[in-house]
Coordinates of C-alpha atoms and ligand atoms in Angstrom, one line a residue:
M15 CA 46.9 141.4 105.9
G16 CA 45.5 142.8 109.6
A17 CA 47.8 144.2 112.0
G18 CA 49.3 141.5 114.2
A19 CA 48.7 138.8 111.7
T20 CA 51.6 136.9 110.5
S21 CA 52.9 135.8 107.5
V22 CA 53.1 132.1 106.6
L23 CA 55.3 133.4 103.6
P24 CA 59.1 133.9 104.5
S25 CA 60.2 137.7 103.9
V26 CA 61.7 139.1 101.0
D27 CA 64.9 139.5 103.2
V28 CA 64.8 135.6 104.0
L29 CA 64.2 134.8 100.5
M30 CA 66.7 136.9 99.4
S31 CA 69.4 135.5 101.7
R32 CA 69.0 132.2 100.2
Y33 CA 70.3 133.5 96.7
R34 CA 73.3 135.1 98.3
E35 CA 76.8 133.9 97.7
R36 CA 77.8 132.0 100.8
V37 CA 81.3 130.4 101.0
L38 CA 82.2 127.7 104.0
D39 CA 85.5 126.4 104.7
A40 CA 86.0 122.8 103.7
E41 CA 88.5 120.0 103.8
I42 CA 90.2 118.6 100.9
A43 CA 89.8 115.3 100.4
S44 CA 90.4 114.7 96.7
P45 CA 91.5 117.8 94.7
G46 CA 89.8 119.4 91.5
L47 CA 87.1 122.1 90.9
A48 CA 83.3 121.5 89.9
R49 CA 80.6 124.1 89.2
G50 CA 76.9 122.3 89.4
V51 CA 73.7 121.9 91.2
I52 CA 73.3 120.5 94.8
H53 CA 71.7 117.1 94.8
P54 CA 71.3 115.9 98.5
L55 CA 70.9 112.3 99.0
A56 CA 68.3 110.8 101.1
A57 CA 69.2 111.0 104.8
S58 CA 70.9 107.7 106.0
G59 CA 68.1 105.6 108.2
R60 CA 69.5 106.5 111.4
H61 CA 67.6 109.2 112.2
A62 CA 64.4 107.8 111.0
P63 CA 61.9 107.0 113.9
L64 CA 62.4 103.7 115.3
R65 CA 59.4 101.2 116.0
K66 CA 58.3 99.6 118.9
A67 CA 59.9 96.3 119.8
G68 CA 57.8 92.9 118.6
T69 CA 58.8 89.9 120.0
P70 CA 62.2 89.1 120.1
A71 CA 61.9 86.2 117.7
K72 CA 60.2 88.6 115.4
E73 CA 62.7 91.3 115.9
R74 CA 65.5 88.7 115.4
Q75 CA 64.2 87.6 112.0
A76 CA 63.8 91.4 111.0
L77 CA 67.4 92.1 111.8
E78 CA 68.6 88.7 109.8
A79 CA 66.6 89.9 106.9
A80 CA 68.2 93.6 106.8
V81 CA 71.4 92.3 107.4
T82 CA 71.1 89.7 104.4
G83 CA 69.4 92.3 102.7
A84 CA 72.3 94.9 103.0
A85 CA 74.8 91.9 102.2
T86 CA 73.0 91.3 99.1
D87 CA 73.1 95.1 98.1
L88 CA 76.7 95.1 98.7
S89 CA 77.4 92.1 96.8
A90 CA 75.8 93.6 93.8
L91 CA 77.6 96.7 94.0
A92 CA 80.9 94.9 94.1
A93 CA 80.2 92.6 91.0
A94 CA 80.0 96.0 89.4
A95 CA 83.2 97.5 90.9
D96 CA 86.9 97.9 90.1
K97 CA 89.2 95.8 92.2
R98 CA 90.0 98.5 95.0
A99 CA 86.4 99.2 95.5
A100 CA 85.4 95.4 95.3
D101 CA 88.1 94.7 98.1
L102 CA 86.5 97.3 100.1
L103 CA 82.9 96.0 100.0
A104 CA 84.2 92.6 100.4
G105 CA 85.4 93.8 104.0
Q106 CA 82.1 95.1 104.8
I107 CA 80.3 91.9 103.6
A108 CA 82.2 90.1 106.0
G109 CA 81.6 92.4 108.7
L110 CA 78.1 91.7 108.5
S111 CA 78.6 88.1 109.4
D112 CA 81.1 89.2 112.1
P113 CA 79.9 87.9 115.5
A114 CA 81.8 90.4 117.2
L115 CA 80.4 93.2 115.3
I116 CA 76.7 92.2 115.0
G117 CA 76.3 89.8 118.1
P118 CA 75.6 92.6 120.6
A119 CA 72.6 93.8 118.6
F120 CA 71.3 90.1 118.7
E121 CA 72.2 90.2 122.5
A122 CA 70.1 93.7 123.2
I123 CA 67.5 92.2 121.3
E124 CA 67.2 88.8 123.3
G125 CA 66.8 91.8 126.3
G126 CA 63.7 93.3 124.5
E127 CA 65.0 96.1 122.2
P128 CA 63.5 96.6 119.2
A129 CA 65.8 95.6 116.1
A130 CA 66.8 99.0 114.6
T131 CA 67.4 100.3 118.1
A132 CA 69.7 97.6 119.1
F133 CA 71.7 97.7 115.9
R134 CA 72.1 101.3 115.8
D135 CA 72.9 101.7 119.6
A136 CA 75.4 98.5 119.1
M137 CA 76.9 99.9 116.0
D138 CA 77.4 103.7 117.6
L139 CA 79.5 102.1 120.2
Q140 CA 81.6 100.8 117.9
I141 CA 82.0 103.7 115.5
A142 CA 82.7 105.9 118.6
D143 CA 85.6 103.7 119.6
C144 CA 86.8 103.5 116.3
Q145 CA 86.7 107.6 115.9
A146 CA 88.1 107.9 119.0
A147 CA 91.3 105.6 118.3
E148 CA 94.7 106.7 118.1
E149 CA 95.5 104.8 114.8
A150 CA 94.6 106.5 111.6
R151 CA 93.6 102.9 110.2
L152 CA 91.0 102.4 113.0
R153 CA 89.8 105.8 112.6
A154 CA 89.3 105.0 108.8
R155 CA 87.3 102.1 109.6
A156 CA 84.8 104.2 111.6
E157 CA 83.9 104.9 108.0
D158 CA 83.0 101.4 106.8
L159 CA 80.8 101.0 110.2
I160 CA 78.9 104.0 109.7
D161 CA 78.2 102.4 105.9
L162 CA 77.2 99.1 107.2
R163 CA 75.0 100.7 110.1
D164 CA 73.3 103.2 107.6
R165 CA 72.6 100.4 104.8
V166 CA 71.1 98.0 107.5
L167 CA 69.2 100.5 109.2
R168 CA 67.7 101.5 105.9
H169 CA 66.4 97.8 105.4
L170 CA 65.3 97.8 108.7
V171 CA 63.2 101.5 108.9
G172 CA 62.7 101.6 105.4
G173 CA 64.2 102.5 102.0
G174 CA 65.6 99.3 101.4
T175 CA 67.7 98.5 98.5
A176 CA 66.5 102.1 97.0
K177 CA 69.0 103.7 94.6
P178 CA 70.0 107.0 94.7
K179 CA 67.5 109.0 92.6
A180 CA 68.4 109.6 88.9
I181 CA 71.2 111.9 89.2
P182 CA 70.9 115.3 87.3
E183 CA 73.6 116.5 84.7
N184 CA 76.3 118.4 86.8
A185 CA 75.1 117.3 90.4
I186 CA 77.4 118.1 93.4
V187 CA 76.0 115.0 95.2
V188 CA 75.8 116.1 99.2
A189 CA 75.3 113.4 102.0
E190 CA 75.3 113.9 105.5
E191 CA 77.5 111.1 106.0
F192 CA 78.9 109.8 102.4
T193 CA 80.2 106.4 103.0
P194 CA 82.1 104.4 100.3
S195 CA 79.3 101.9 99.4
R196 CA 76.7 105.2 98.6
F197 CA 79.5 106.8 96.9
L198 CA 79.9 103.6 94.7
E199 CA 76.4 104.0 93.7
I200 CA 76.4 107.1 91.9
D201 CA 77.3 107.4 88.5
W202 CA 80.1 109.9 88.2
R203 CA 80.1 110.4 84.8
R204 CA 77.1 112.8 85.5
A205 CA 77.8 114.3 88.8
C206 CA 80.7 116.6 88.7
G207 CA 81.8 116.7 92.2
A208 CA 80.8 115.5 96.1
V209 CA 80.4 117.1 99.4
S210 CA 80.4 115.2 102.8
L211 CA 79.5 116.9 105.9
V212 CA 81.4 113.9 108.2
G213 CA 84.7 112.1 107.2
S214 CA 88.3 112.0 106.7
P215 CA 90.4 113.4 104.1
T216 CA 92.6 110.2 104.7
G217 CA 89.7 107.6 104.6
H218 CA 88.5 104.9 102.2
L219 CA 86.0 107.5 100.8
A220 CA 88.9 110.0 99.6
L221 CA 90.9 107.0 98.2
L222 CA 87.9 106.2 96.3
A223 CA 87.2 109.8 95.2
R224 CA 90.7 110.5 94.1
S225 CA 91.2 107.4 91.9
R226 CA 88.0 108.3 90.0
G227 CA 89.1 111.9 90.1
V228 CA 86.0 113.4 91.4
P229 CA 86.5 116.6 93.4
L230 CA 85.3 116.2 96.9
L231 CA 85.2 118.2 100.2
I232 CA 84.6 117.4 103.8
A233 CA 82.3 120.4 104.9
P234 CA 81.3 119.8 108.8
D235 CA 80.4 123.5 108.7
A236 CA 77.6 123.2 106.1
D237 CA 73.8 123.0 107.4
P238 CA 72.0 120.1 105.5
A239 CA 68.8 122.0 105.6
K240 CA 70.5 124.9 103.5
L241 CA 71.8 122.3 101.0
N242 CA 68.6 122.3 98.6
P243 CA 68.3 120.6 95.9
G244 CA 68.9 122.6 92.7
L245 CA 71.0 125.1 94.4
E246 CA 73.8 126.5 92.5
A247 CA 77.2 125.6 94.0
I248 CA 80.7 125.3 93.3
V249 CA 83.3 122.7 94.7
D250 CA 86.7 124.3 95.3
A251 CA 88.9 121.1 96.4
E252 CA 91.9 123.2 95.4
A253 CA 91.3 125.9 98.2
G254 CA 89.3 124.2 100.3
R255 CA 86.2 126.0 99.9
L256 CA 82.3 125.4 99.4
I257 CA 80.3 128.1 97.3
L258 CA 76.6 128.0 97.9
A259 CA 74.7 130.3 95.4
P260 CA 77.8 131.9 93.6
S261 CA 77.6 135.4 92.4
A262 CA 77.7 135.8 88.6
P263 CA 81.3 137.2 88.8
T264 CA 82.5 134.4 91.0
G265 CA 80.7 131.6 88.6
R266 CA 82.3 133.4 85.7
D267 CA 85.5 133.1 87.6
Y268 CA 85.4 129.5 88.3
D269 CA 83.9 128.7 85.1
A270 CA 87.4 130.2 83.3
R271 CA 89.5 128.2 86.1
I272 CA 87.7 124.8 85.3
A273 CA 88.3 125.4 81.5
K274 CA 91.9 126.2 82.6
R275 CA 92.2 123.0 84.5
E276 CA 90.7 121.1 81.5
R277 CA 92.9 122.4 79.0
E278 CA 95.9 121.6 80.9
R279 CA 94.8 118.1 81.5
T280 CA 94.5 117.5 77.8
Q281 CA 97.7 119.2 77.3
T282 CA 99.6 117.1 79.5
Q283 CA 98.1 113.9 77.8
R284 CA 100.0 115.1 74.9
W285 CA 103.1 114.2 76.7
L286 CA 102.1 110.7 76.7
G287 CA 103.3 109.8 73.3
K288 CA 106.8 111.5 73.5
P289 CA 109.8 110.0 75.0
A290 CA 111.0 110.6 78.4
R291 CA 114.2 112.6 77.9
T292 CA 115.4 115.8 79.7
V293 CA 116.3 119.1 78.4
D294 CA 119.9 117.9 78.4
G295 CA 119.0 114.5 76.6
I296 CA 119.2 112.3 79.6
A297 CA 116.8 109.0 79.1
V298 CA 114.5 108.5 81.8
R299 CA 112.5 104.7 82.1
V300 CA 109.2 105.5 83.0
Y301 CA 107.0 102.6 84.7
L302 CA 103.8 102.0 86.1
N303 CA 102.6 101.4 89.6
V304 CA 99.6 99.0 89.5
D305 CA 97.1 98.3 92.7
D306 CA 94.5 97.4 90.5
P307 CA 94.6 95.9 86.9
A308 CA 91.6 97.8 86.0
L309 CA 93.3 100.9 86.1
L310 CA 95.5 100.0 83.3
E311 CA 92.3 99.7 81.1
G312 CA 93.0 102.7 78.5
V313 CA 96.6 102.8 79.1
D314 CA 98.8 102.2 75.9
P315 CA 101.8 99.9 76.8
A316 CA 103.6 101.8 74.5
H317 CA 103.7 105.0 76.5
C318 CA 105.8 103.6 79.2
D319 CA 108.9 101.1 79.9
G320 CA 106.7 98.4 81.5
I321 CA 105.4 97.8 85.1
G322 CA 107.6 99.1 87.8
L323 CA 105.4 98.3 91.2
V324 CA 102.8 95.8 91.4
R325 CA 101.4 95.7 94.6
S326 CA 100.7 92.1 94.8
E327 CA 98.6 92.5 98.5
F328 CA 96.1 94.6 96.9
L329 CA 95.5 92.3 93.5
F330 CA 93.2 89.4 95.2
P331 CA 90.3 91.8 96.7
G332 CA 88.3 89.8 99.2
E333 CA 90.7 87.4 100.0
S334 CA 92.5 87.0 103.6
G335 CA 96.2 86.8 102.4
L336 CA 97.0 85.4 98.8
P337 CA 95.1 83.1 97.2
D338 CA 96.3 79.6 95.8
E339 CA 99.2 79.3 93.3
E340 CA 97.0 78.8 90.0
R341 CA 95.2 81.9 90.6
Q342 CA 98.2 84.2 91.7
Y343 CA 100.2 82.7 88.3
R344 CA 97.1 83.7 85.9
V345 CA 96.9 87.2 87.5
Y346 CA 100.6 87.6 87.2
R347 CA 100.6 86.1 83.3
A348 CA 97.8 88.6 82.4
L349 CA 100.0 91.4 83.8
L350 CA 102.6 90.1 81.6
A351 CA 100.5 90.0 78.4
W352 CA 99.2 93.5 78.8
A353 CA 103.0 94.6 79.2
G354 CA 103.7 93.0 75.6
G355 CA 107.4 92.2 76.4
L356 CA 107.9 95.0 78.5
P357 CA 109.3 94.2 82.0
V358 CA 106.7 93.4 85.0
T359 CA 107.8 93.7 88.3
V360 CA 105.9 92.2 91.1
R361 CA 106.2 93.0 94.7
T362 CA 105.7 90.1 97.1
L363 CA 103.2 90.4 99.6
D364 CA 103.6 93.6 101.6
A365 CA 101.2 93.0 104.2
G366 CA 101.4 94.7 107.8
G367 CA 102.1 98.3 108.8
D368 CA 99.3 100.4 107.1
K369 CA 98.2 97.2 104.9
P370 CA 96.5 95.1 107.5
L371 CA 95.5 91.7 106.1
A372 CA 93.1 89.9 108.1
G373 CA 94.4 86.4 109.4
L374 CA 98.1 87.3 108.0
A375 CA 99.3 90.3 109.1
P376 CA 99.7 90.4 113.1
E377 CA 96.9 92.6 114.9
G378 CA 97.3 94.6 118.0
E379 CA 101.1 95.4 117.3
A380 CA 101.8 98.9 119.4
N381 CA 103.4 100.2 116.1
P382 CA 102.9 98.3 113.2
L383 CA 104.5 100.4 110.6
L384 CA 107.4 99.2 112.6
G385 CA 106.6 95.7 113.2
L386 CA 106.4 92.6 111.2
R387 CA 105.4 93.5 107.8
G388 CA 107.0 93.2 104.5
L389 CA 109.6 91.0 103.8
R390 CA 109.7 90.1 107.5
L391 CA 106.2 88.6 107.7
S392 CA 106.7 86.5 104.5
L393 CA 110.0 85.2 105.8
A394 CA 107.9 84.5 108.9
R395 CA 105.2 82.6 107.0
P396 CA 107.1 80.6 104.7
E397 CA 104.1 78.4 103.7
V398 CA 102.4 81.9 102.2
F399 CA 105.8 83.1 100.7
R400 CA 106.5 79.8 99.2
V401 CA 103.4 79.8 97.3
Q402 CA 104.1 83.4 95.8
L403 CA 107.4 82.5 94.8
R404 CA 106.4 79.5 92.9
A405 CA 103.5 81.2 91.3
L406 CA 106.0 84.1 90.3
A407 CA 108.9 81.8 88.7
R408 CA 105.9 79.9 86.9
A409 CA 104.9 83.5 85.1
A410 CA 108.6 84.1 84.5
A411 CA 108.6 81.6 82.0
H412 CA 106.1 83.4 80.1
G413 CA 107.9 86.9 79.6
P414 CA 110.3 89.3 81.5
L415 CA 109.0 89.2 85.0
K416 CA 110.9 90.7 87.8
V417 CA 110.3 89.9 91.9
M418 CA 111.2 92.3 94.6
V419 CA 110.8 92.3 98.0
P420 CA 109.2 94.6 100.4
L421 CA 110.9 96.5 103.6
V422 CA 114.1 94.7 103.7
T423 CA 116.6 96.0 106.5
L424 CA 119.4 93.2 106.7
S425 CA 121.3 91.4 103.7
E426 CA 120.5 88.0 105.6
E427 CA 116.8 88.6 105.0
F428 CA 117.4 89.1 101.1
N429 CA 119.6 85.8 100.9
R430 CA 116.9 83.9 102.4
A431 CA 114.3 85.5 100.3
R432 CA 116.6 84.2 97.5
T433 CA 117.4 81.0 98.9
L434 CA 113.7 80.1 99.2
L435 CA 112.8 81.2 95.3
T436 CA 116.0 78.7 94.4
E437 CA 114.3 75.5 96.4
E438 CA 111.0 76.3 94.8
L439 CA 112.6 76.7 91.3
S440 CA 114.1 73.3 92.1
A441 CA 111.1 71.7 93.4
L442 CA 109.1 73.1 90.4
E443 CA 111.8 71.6 88.0
E444 CA 111.6 68.4 89.9
G445 CA 107.7 68.2 89.1
G446 CA 108.4 68.9 85.4
I447 CA 106.4 72.4 85.7
V448 CA 107.6 75.0 83.6
A449 CA 109.4 78.0 85.4
A450 CA 112.0 80.4 85.2
R451 CA 114.2 82.1 87.7
P452 CA 113.2 85.6 87.9
E453 CA 115.3 88.9 88.5
L454 CA 115.3 89.3 92.3
G455 CA 115.6 93.2 93.7
I456 CA 115.1 94.8 96.8
M457 CA 112.9 97.6 97.8
V458 CA 115.1 100.2 99.5
E459 CA 112.5 101.4 102.0
T460 CA 114.4 101.4 105.5
P461 CA 117.4 103.7 106.2
A462 CA 119.7 100.6 107.1
A463 CA 119.4 99.1 104.0
A464 CA 120.2 102.2 102.0
L465 CA 123.1 102.9 104.4
N466 CA 124.4 99.2 103.8
I467 CA 123.6 99.2 100.3
A468 CA 126.9 97.8 99.2
E469 CA 126.0 94.6 101.3
F470 CA 122.8 93.9 99.0
D471 CA 123.7 91.9 96.0
A472 CA 120.3 92.6 94.3
D473 CA 119.6 92.3 90.6
F474 CA 117.8 95.8 90.9
Y475 CA 116.8 98.2 93.6
S476 CA 113.6 100.2 93.9
I477 CA 113.4 103.0 96.2
G478 CA 110.2 103.1 97.9
T479 CA 110.2 106.9 99.0
N480 CA 106.8 106.4 101.2
D481 CA 108.3 104.4 103.8
L482 CA 112.0 105.6 103.4
V483 CA 111.1 109.2 104.1
Q484 CA 108.6 108.3 107.0
F485 CA 111.7 106.4 108.6
V486 CA 114.6 109.0 107.9
M487 CA 112.5 112.0 109.2
A488 CA 110.8 109.9 111.9
A489 CA 107.4 111.1 110.5
G490 CA 104.2 108.3 110.2
R491 CA 102.9 108.6 106.6
D492 CA 99.4 108.3 108.1
C493 CA 100.1 111.2 110.8
A494 CA 98.5 114.5 109.1
G495 CA 100.2 116.3 112.1
V496 CA 103.5 115.8 110.9
A497 CA 102.6 115.8 107.4
E498 CA 105.2 118.8 106.5
L499 CA 108.2 116.8 107.6
L500 CA 107.5 113.7 104.8
D501 CA 109.5 115.7 102.4
P502 CA 111.1 113.5 99.5
Q503 CA 113.7 116.4 98.7
N504 CA 114.8 116.6 102.4
P505 CA 118.9 116.3 102.0
A506 CA 119.0 113.6 104.2
V507 CA 116.6 111.5 102.1
L508 CA 118.4 112.5 98.9
E509 CA 121.9 111.7 100.3
L510 CA 120.7 107.9 100.9
I511 CA 119.0 108.1 97.4
M512 CA 122.4 109.3 95.8
R513 CA 124.2 106.6 97.7
V514 CA 121.9 103.4 96.5
C515 CA 122.1 105.1 92.7
A516 CA 126.0 105.3 93.3
R517 CA 125.8 101.5 93.7
G518 CA 123.4 100.8 90.9
R519 CA 126.0 102.8 88.9
A520 CA 129.0 100.8 89.9
L521 CA 127.3 97.4 89.3
G522 CA 125.5 98.5 86.3
R523 CA 122.1 97.6 87.8
E524 CA 118.8 99.4 88.0
V525 CA 117.4 101.9 90.6
S526 CA 114.2 103.2 90.4
V527 CA 112.1 105.3 92.6
C528 CA 108.4 103.8 92.8
G529 CA 107.2 105.7 96.0
E530 CA 104.9 109.0 95.6
A531 CA 107.8 111.1 95.1
A532 CA 108.4 109.8 91.2
S533 CA 105.0 111.3 90.3
R534 CA 105.1 114.7 91.9
P535 CA 106.7 117.2 89.1
D536 CA 108.0 119.5 92.0
C537 CA 110.2 116.2 93.1
I538 CA 111.4 114.7 89.9
P539 CA 114.4 117.1 88.9
A540 CA 115.9 116.6 92.6
L541 CA 115.3 112.7 92.2
L542 CA 117.1 112.5 88.6
K543 CA 120.0 115.0 90.0
A544 CA 120.4 112.5 92.5
G545 CA 121.1 109.8 89.9
V546 CA 117.8 108.4 89.2
R547 CA 117.1 107.2 85.9
A548 CA 113.8 105.2 86.4
L549 CA 110.2 106.2 88.0
S550 CA 107.4 104.2 88.5
V551 CA 104.3 106.1 88.7
P552 CA 100.3 105.6 88.9
P553 CA 98.9 105.4 85.5
A554 CA 96.9 108.5 86.0
T555 CA 99.8 110.7 86.6
L556 CA 102.2 109.3 83.3
G557 CA 101.4 112.3 80.8
E558 CA 102.1 114.7 83.9
V559 CA 105.4 113.1 84.8
K560 CA 107.0 112.7 81.2
K561 CA 106.2 116.5 80.8
A562 CA 108.2 117.0 84.2
I563 CA 111.2 114.9 82.8
A564 CA 110.9 116.5 79.4
L565 CA 111.3 120.1 81.4
A566 CA 113.8 118.8 83.6
E567 CA 117.5 120.2 83.1
I568 CA 119.8 118.0 85.0
G569 CA 123.2 119.7 84.2
T570 CA 125.5 116.7 84.9
Ligands
LIG605 C1 106.6 102.8 99.3 O1 107.1 102.9 100.4 O2 107.3 104.1 98.8 C2 106.0 102.0 98.3 C3 106.0 102.4 97.0 O3 105.5 101.6 98.8 P1 103.9 101.3 99.9 O4 103.4 103.0 99.7 O5 102.9 100.4 99.0 O6 104.2 101.1 101.1
LIG606 MG1 106.6 100.7 101.4

C-alpha cells in the first residue's frame, strides 16, 4: 500500500483491544452469576428515522393501528405469563386506552405532526415527569411507559410484532432499555443473564428477573456499540460487574464460582424434606408466602406447614380492586385444596401505600405509606371489605382457612373487622349459604400495635417486619438512600417482636413473622431468640430457611 493511503481495515491494536478483558461497574437488579455470550436485542423503535406527516386522518389511523397492534402483543404475552407478570401487562394494556396517556399524541397529530413523532414526544414528556418524581412508585412507572412507547413505535416505524431473534444457548441478553414486556418475551431457559443499560434496581423489571432467578445488571456505562453479538461476557450480579471478553484465568475463576453456586443450590434443596428444628431441638413452623399461586407449582406441601401469608391484593391481576365474591371464593378454595388440610392464612386486601390499586386506594396522598391503606382502607370501603369477608367465610367451610388484617393500629379497628365478619356470617347463614367462622388474626406492622399488643384479642399474630421496621426506624422501605437503617435486627425492632411473642405465649396463640426478615438466614437466629416459633417465607427460599433453622442454636 502506497504512503499516505489509509487502510479500511482496523489496526491490529484496535482488533486486539476488542478481545482484551474489560470490566464495567454496574448496579445489581437481580443477584446471581452468569457466563455466556452477548445477545443484543434489536434497538427500540425510538431512534428509527421518522416519516414525514401524511394527512391528520391518515396519521390518526396509523397511530390507532399501532396502539391496537401493541395491545394485541401485550394480551398474547399476558395469556402466557404468570399472574404477577400478567398483572403488570394488564396495567400496560389499560394505559393504551387511557386518554390522559395517549390523548396528547392525537392532539399533536391534529396539529400536523406525523404519528410517530407525536407519540414519541408525548410519551417522552410523561416519561421524563415520572423519572423526575420523588416517589419510587412513579419512577418505576417510567419503565412501563418506556415499554409502551417502544412497543407502539415498533408498530409505527417497523419491526411490528417481531419476536426477538432465536436466543442462542447461554445468551446474556442485552438491551439498551430492557423493558418488562421485552423481558417476558425471552425464553430464559436458554438465556442465562441479562443486562440493561437503563433501569432501576427496584423497578418491575428487577422484580420479574428476581422471581425467575435471572441475574440482571443495570450497566449505564456500557457502550452499546461494543456489546457485539457473540462476544463472551460475565454477569457478576454479586459484585456488580459486567466483564467483557474475560481472560482465560477470569473465565476459569467464574466457572468455578458458578459451579459452586449451583452445588450450594442443590444442597439447599436437600433441606426441603427435613424437619425445621434447631440444633437444640426447638421445632419451628415454616409457612409459605403466596403472591402468585403459580409459584406454588412444583412445591410439595409436605415440605411446609401451610400458607402463612396470601397477599390477596396480588391474586387477581388486571382487576382494579378485588373481583366478585364468587371468583374470590374459588381462588381461596383452590389454595385450600393445594394445602390439603394444612392452614391457609389469607390477608385481607392490603391496598394503598406501596401497593396502589386503581380506583380503590386514594391517589395523591403526600405520604401514602402513612395514609389510608391496609385495614384502614377496608374499613373506609365496607362494601368491598364485606364481599371479601363473605368469600373468605364461605371458603373457610372447606378447610382450615385463617384470615388476617393488615396494618392495624388500634384495637377498635380490629374489633370493627370482627364485627363485620360476624355480620356477614349471620347474613350467609340466613341465606342458607354454607360458611364457617375463620380464625381472625392481626398483622403487627405498626409500633402502636406492637406496644399495645395486650389490647388485641386476636386468634393469632403475624409480624410484618417489612412495614414494622420502616416505621420503627423512620426509614421508608422504598428509599434506597436509607436502606442501611432498615435492619430487622435492630434492638428496637427485636424488643417489639419479643413483646408480641410474650403476649402470644401468655395466651397460647401463634406468633409468626411473615416479612422478608423471616427468609433471611442472617436474621433467623435473632428472630428465634426473640421467641418467634413460626416463619412465613417465599417458596423459593424454603430450603435455605429450613437449613438456617437447623443450624441455629437458641440456647433457652
Ligand atoms: C410486611 O410488611 O412485612 C408484610 C409482610 O407485608 P407487605 O410486605 O405486603 O407490606
Ligand atoms: Mg406490610
